[in-house]
XYZ file of C-alpha atoms in Angstrom:
293
model
C -6.054 -12.466 5.028
C -7.251 -11.554 1.587
C -5.690 -13.597 -1.208
C -2.831 -15.003 0.879
C -3.904 -18.638 0.446
C -4.543 -18.292 -3.289
C -1.202 -16.643 -3.972
C 0.558 -19.153 -1.744
C -0.903 -21.997 -3.823
C 0.275 -20.328 -7.037
C 3.836 -19.774 -5.819
C 3.978 -23.203 -4.224
C 2.953 -24.885 -7.485
C 6.232 -23.947 -9.134
C 4.346 -23.054 -12.316
C 4.934 -19.925 -14.351
C 1.752 -17.980 -13.685
C 2.088 -14.154 -13.524
C -0.200 -12.406 -11.050
C -1.296 -8.761 -10.921
C -2.321 -7.453 -7.471
C -4.165 -4.145 -7.224
C -5.547 -2.229 -4.264
C -5.368 0.950 -2.217
C -2.069 1.998 -0.686
C -0.952 0.455 2.587
C -3.142 -2.661 2.601
C -0.337 -5.235 2.568
C 0.034 -6.145 -1.118
C 3.832 -6.192 -1.203
C 4.249 -7.608 2.275
C 1.884 -10.458 1.406
C 4.131 -11.539 -1.464
C 7.286 -11.248 0.635
C 5.780 -13.196 3.551
C 4.539 -15.987 1.280
C 8.011 -16.292 -0.247
C 9.512 -16.400 3.251
C 7.022 -19.060 4.352
C 7.737 -21.182 1.271
C 11.469 -20.437 1.462
C 11.286 -19.068 -2.083
C 13.912 -16.583 -3.227
C 12.323 -13.253 -4.144
C 13.733 -10.394 -6.209
C 11.877 -7.156 -5.544
C 12.077 -4.331 -8.089
C 10.621 -0.938 -7.192
C 9.455 0.727 -10.389
C 9.464 4.464 -11.178
C 8.848 6.446 -14.344
C 12.629 6.319 -14.920
C 12.885 2.515 -14.764
C 14.156 1.189 -18.097
C 15.510 -1.968 -19.729
C 18.982 -1.494 -18.231
C 17.524 -1.351 -14.701
C 15.472 -4.497 -15.224
C 17.509 -6.671 -17.570
C 21.034 -5.394 -17.001
C 23.645 -3.180 -18.630
C 27.254 -2.991 -19.689
C 29.591 -1.577 -17.091
C 33.310 -0.940 -16.748
C 35.127 -3.285 -14.349
C 38.957 -3.200 -14.084
C 39.173 -1.557 -17.488
C 36.954 -4.162 -19.149
C 33.388 -3.761 -20.382
C 31.302 -6.399 -18.616
C 27.575 -7.076 -18.813
C 26.042 -6.991 -15.346
C 22.694 -8.769 -15.103
C 19.695 -7.041 -13.587
C 17.132 -8.526 -11.174
C 14.924 -9.963 -13.938
C 17.609 -12.197 -15.421
C 18.862 -13.176 -11.970
C 15.363 -14.270 -10.948
C 14.939 -16.194 -14.215
C 18.217 -18.088 -13.795
C 17.467 -19.015 -10.172
C 13.807 -19.945 -10.623
C 12.911 -17.214 -8.138
C 9.855 -14.998 -7.725
C 10.164 -11.625 -9.453
C 8.173 -9.016 -7.514
C 7.584 -5.854 -9.568
C 6.363 -3.274 -7.078
C 4.266 -0.242 -8.139
C 4.253 -1.403 -11.757
C 1.669 1.233 -12.727
C 4.327 3.925 -12.249
C 6.257 2.526 -15.212
C 6.591 4.083 -18.649
C 6.348 2.182 -21.939
C 9.921 1.028 -21.283
C 8.397 -1.753 -19.183
C 7.443 -3.403 -22.484
C 10.886 -5.027 -22.509
C 9.267 -7.654 -20.251
C 6.775 -8.811 -22.894
C 8.468 -12.089 -23.781
C 9.379 -12.729 -20.156
C 5.713 -12.454 -19.146
C 4.972 -15.179 -21.680
C 7.404 -17.519 -19.940
C 9.359 -18.000 -23.146
C 12.701 -16.623 -22.052
C 14.673 -13.593 -23.141
C 17.230 -12.890 -25.859
C 19.895 -10.637 -24.381
C 20.688 -8.261 -27.241
C 23.889 -7.094 -25.561
C 25.455 -10.544 -25.205
C 23.566 -12.599 -27.765
C 22.649 -15.157 -25.097
C 19.148 -16.602 -24.846
C 18.128 -17.081 -21.206
C 15.432 -19.660 -20.501
C 13.661 -19.381 -17.135
C 14.510 -22.021 -14.564
C 11.725 -24.072 -13.010
C 9.791 -22.100 -10.417
C 10.305 -18.692 -11.978
C 7.214 -16.478 -12.025
C 6.237 -12.823 -11.836
C 4.044 -10.948 -9.344
C 3.219 -7.281 -9.937
C 1.610 -4.889 -7.457
C -0.139 -1.604 -8.207
C -2.576 0.902 -6.727
C -4.539 0.965 -9.984
C -5.452 -1.598 -12.630
C -3.042 -0.070 -15.113
C -5.644 2.405 -16.354
C -4.242 5.480 -14.626
C -5.755 7.419 -11.722
C -8.609 9.705 -12.768
C -9.234 11.023 -9.251
C -5.629 12.148 -8.848
C -5.048 10.112 -5.677
C -2.145 8.225 -7.204
C -0.248 10.880 -9.112
C 2.353 9.447 -11.444
C 0.513 6.257 -12.270
C 0.289 5.566 -15.986
C -1.956 3.759 -18.431
C -0.213 0.476 -19.175
C -0.250 -1.166 -22.580
C -3.264 -3.470 -22.968
C -1.173 -6.228 -24.547
C 1.194 -6.016 -21.573
C -1.671 -6.328 -19.057
C -3.141 -9.262 -20.993
C -0.054 -11.282 -20.145
C -1.159 -11.463 -16.501
C -3.631 -14.374 -16.359
C -5.299 -13.232 -13.139
C -5.733 -10.077 -11.083
C -6.305 -10.044 -7.339
C -8.118 -7.041 -5.875
C -6.650 -6.601 -2.412
C -8.802 -4.914 0.229
C -7.977 -3.918 3.786
C -8.059 -6.723 6.366
C -11.127 -7.377 8.469
C -11.498 -5.649 11.827
C -10.454 -8.790 13.702
C -7.355 -9.405 11.562
C -6.301 -5.767 11.639
C -6.617 -5.671 15.422
C -4.448 -8.777 15.648
C -1.805 -7.093 13.461
C -1.673 -4.073 15.783
C -1.632 -6.173 18.950
C 1.290 -8.235 17.661
C 3.142 -5.127 16.453
C 2.873 -3.492 19.875
C 3.905 -6.664 21.705
C 6.912 -7.122 19.448
C 7.939 -3.497 20.037
C 7.444 -3.298 23.819
C 6.802 -6.771 25.187
C 3.556 -5.362 26.610
C -0.122 -5.463 25.672
C -2.635 -2.704 25.000
C -5.530 -4.455 23.317
C -7.932 -1.627 24.150
C -5.957 1.008 22.194
C -5.534 -1.364 19.267
C -9.276 -2.042 19.203
C -10.093 1.677 19.276
C -7.653 2.413 16.442
C -9.241 -0.267 14.268
C -12.755 1.025 15.031
C -11.609 4.555 14.159
C -10.071 3.449 10.860
C -13.150 1.381 9.999
C -15.451 4.398 10.373
C -13.142 6.556 8.240
C -12.981 3.934 5.489
C -16.739 3.539 5.345
C -17.054 7.327 5.104
C -14.392 7.361 2.380
C -16.148 4.728 0.278
C -19.436 6.629 0.721
C -17.737 9.739 -0.645
C -17.735 11.626 2.670
C -13.970 12.183 2.917
C -11.111 12.250 0.426
C -8.504 10.572 2.625
C -8.263 7.158 4.247
C -6.446 5.495 7.134
C -4.539 2.489 5.812
C -3.339 -0.564 7.706
C 0.196 0.757 7.256
C -0.858 4.049 8.892
C -2.304 2.167 11.872
C 0.946 0.240 12.254
C 2.829 3.558 12.189
C 0.570 4.886 14.964
C 1.064 1.848 17.192
C 4.836 2.049 16.635
C 4.805 5.750 17.521
C 2.846 4.874 20.665
C 5.476 2.273 21.562
C 8.154 4.982 21.245
C 6.422 7.985 22.867
C 4.074 6.202 25.260
C 1.298 8.723 24.518
C -1.758 7.720 22.527
C -2.948 11.119 21.326
C 0.572 12.176 20.404
C 0.954 9.018 18.317
C -2.346 9.692 16.530
C -1.478 13.362 15.946
C 2.042 12.933 14.567
C 0.881 10.165 12.244
C -2.031 12.210 10.869
C 0.005 15.389 10.340
C 0.556 14.329 6.719
C -3.062 15.243 5.944
C -4.310 18.806 5.382
C -5.459 20.648 8.514
C -9.196 20.129 8.024
C -8.817 16.405 7.420
C -6.345 15.971 10.277
C -8.579 17.832 12.734
C -11.676 15.856 11.726
C -9.760 12.577 12.061
C -8.453 13.534 15.503
C -11.930 14.677 16.608
C -13.337 11.366 15.434
C -10.685 9.447 17.382
C -11.543 11.334 20.594
C -15.129 10.089 20.198
C -13.928 6.518 19.754
C -11.546 6.902 22.696
C -14.458 8.091 24.824
C -16.248 4.833 24.145
C -18.376 5.553 21.103
C -18.933 2.556 18.818
C -18.757 2.582 15.045
C -22.552 2.230 14.906
C -23.097 5.191 17.247
C -20.750 7.404 15.231
C -22.406 6.391 11.966
C -25.850 7.146 13.410
C -24.628 10.512 14.666
C -23.279 11.324 11.214
C -26.578 10.245 9.622
C -28.569 12.474 11.969
C -26.206 15.357 11.193
C -26.847 14.864 7.473
C -30.619 14.872 8.051
C -30.386 18.064 10.114
C -28.245 19.688 7.444
C -30.753 18.767 4.730
C -33.624 20.165 6.821
C -31.739 23.417 7.324
C -31.118 23.635 3.584
C -34.801 23.049 2.868
C -35.819 25.703 5.412
C -33.386 28.144 3.820
C -34.873 27.465 0.377
C -38.391 28.009 1.723
C -37.389 31.332 3.270
C -35.882 32.399 -0.057
C -39.104 31.512 -1.886
C -41.187 33.451 0.664
C -38.932 36.458 0.250
C -39.378 36.324 -3.508
């Protein structure tokens, strides 16, 4: 789903063509890259970035081996030498130390200052970066720790893919396959209800009605918990405990409606009617206040 085919074409071309993939957490950005590499039988070096990640972590550093100082190459140089795919995960968590990749993102190789060697990338080498933001930071505070990346650094990525959650049909298929792989059994009805539940929450989230969202990863966690415990509500509850009490309770209440047979359209209409009633009550309250005055 999403940009799978486009990214597959890029990686299959063997050209150096860095790609930046952005999107909300848990929608399959990293897994997409890994699965494409597996399908194409391309070697992939994944680097998980934090604020502490520096040039030594990426490029390599001197280390003591048997009493001798030896330069040990990092994942970036290894990927360059092998013509592999370099996957930089959560790149928007990086500090300005990530700027050591400037020349590498131009495809022009890298001069190792510690050894004096110039490493040219082998054919097939390219870079894919994933992030929850577009490198502009997170104003709403949802992704604490993300940083504003240097504009010149971002300009070295020719294209950016905006990854969204999969469609209802694809997401249901993911859950069905996950449950079958875990138990050898089928429970298409539960998978369908989970996807409907998540779809309603996401629409409410994008409309500004709630501050939290149910990701595809969270749905997979729920179906795995169900495979372990064998209890649907327990699986939903333990996997929504990470949210604050009000959010968790509203999510669980919403699932009970879906489990009882309510459709996404019925729930949305119910919510709309509730909003209308609330607005009418507010208007009545204002009128009473004016009369009192």
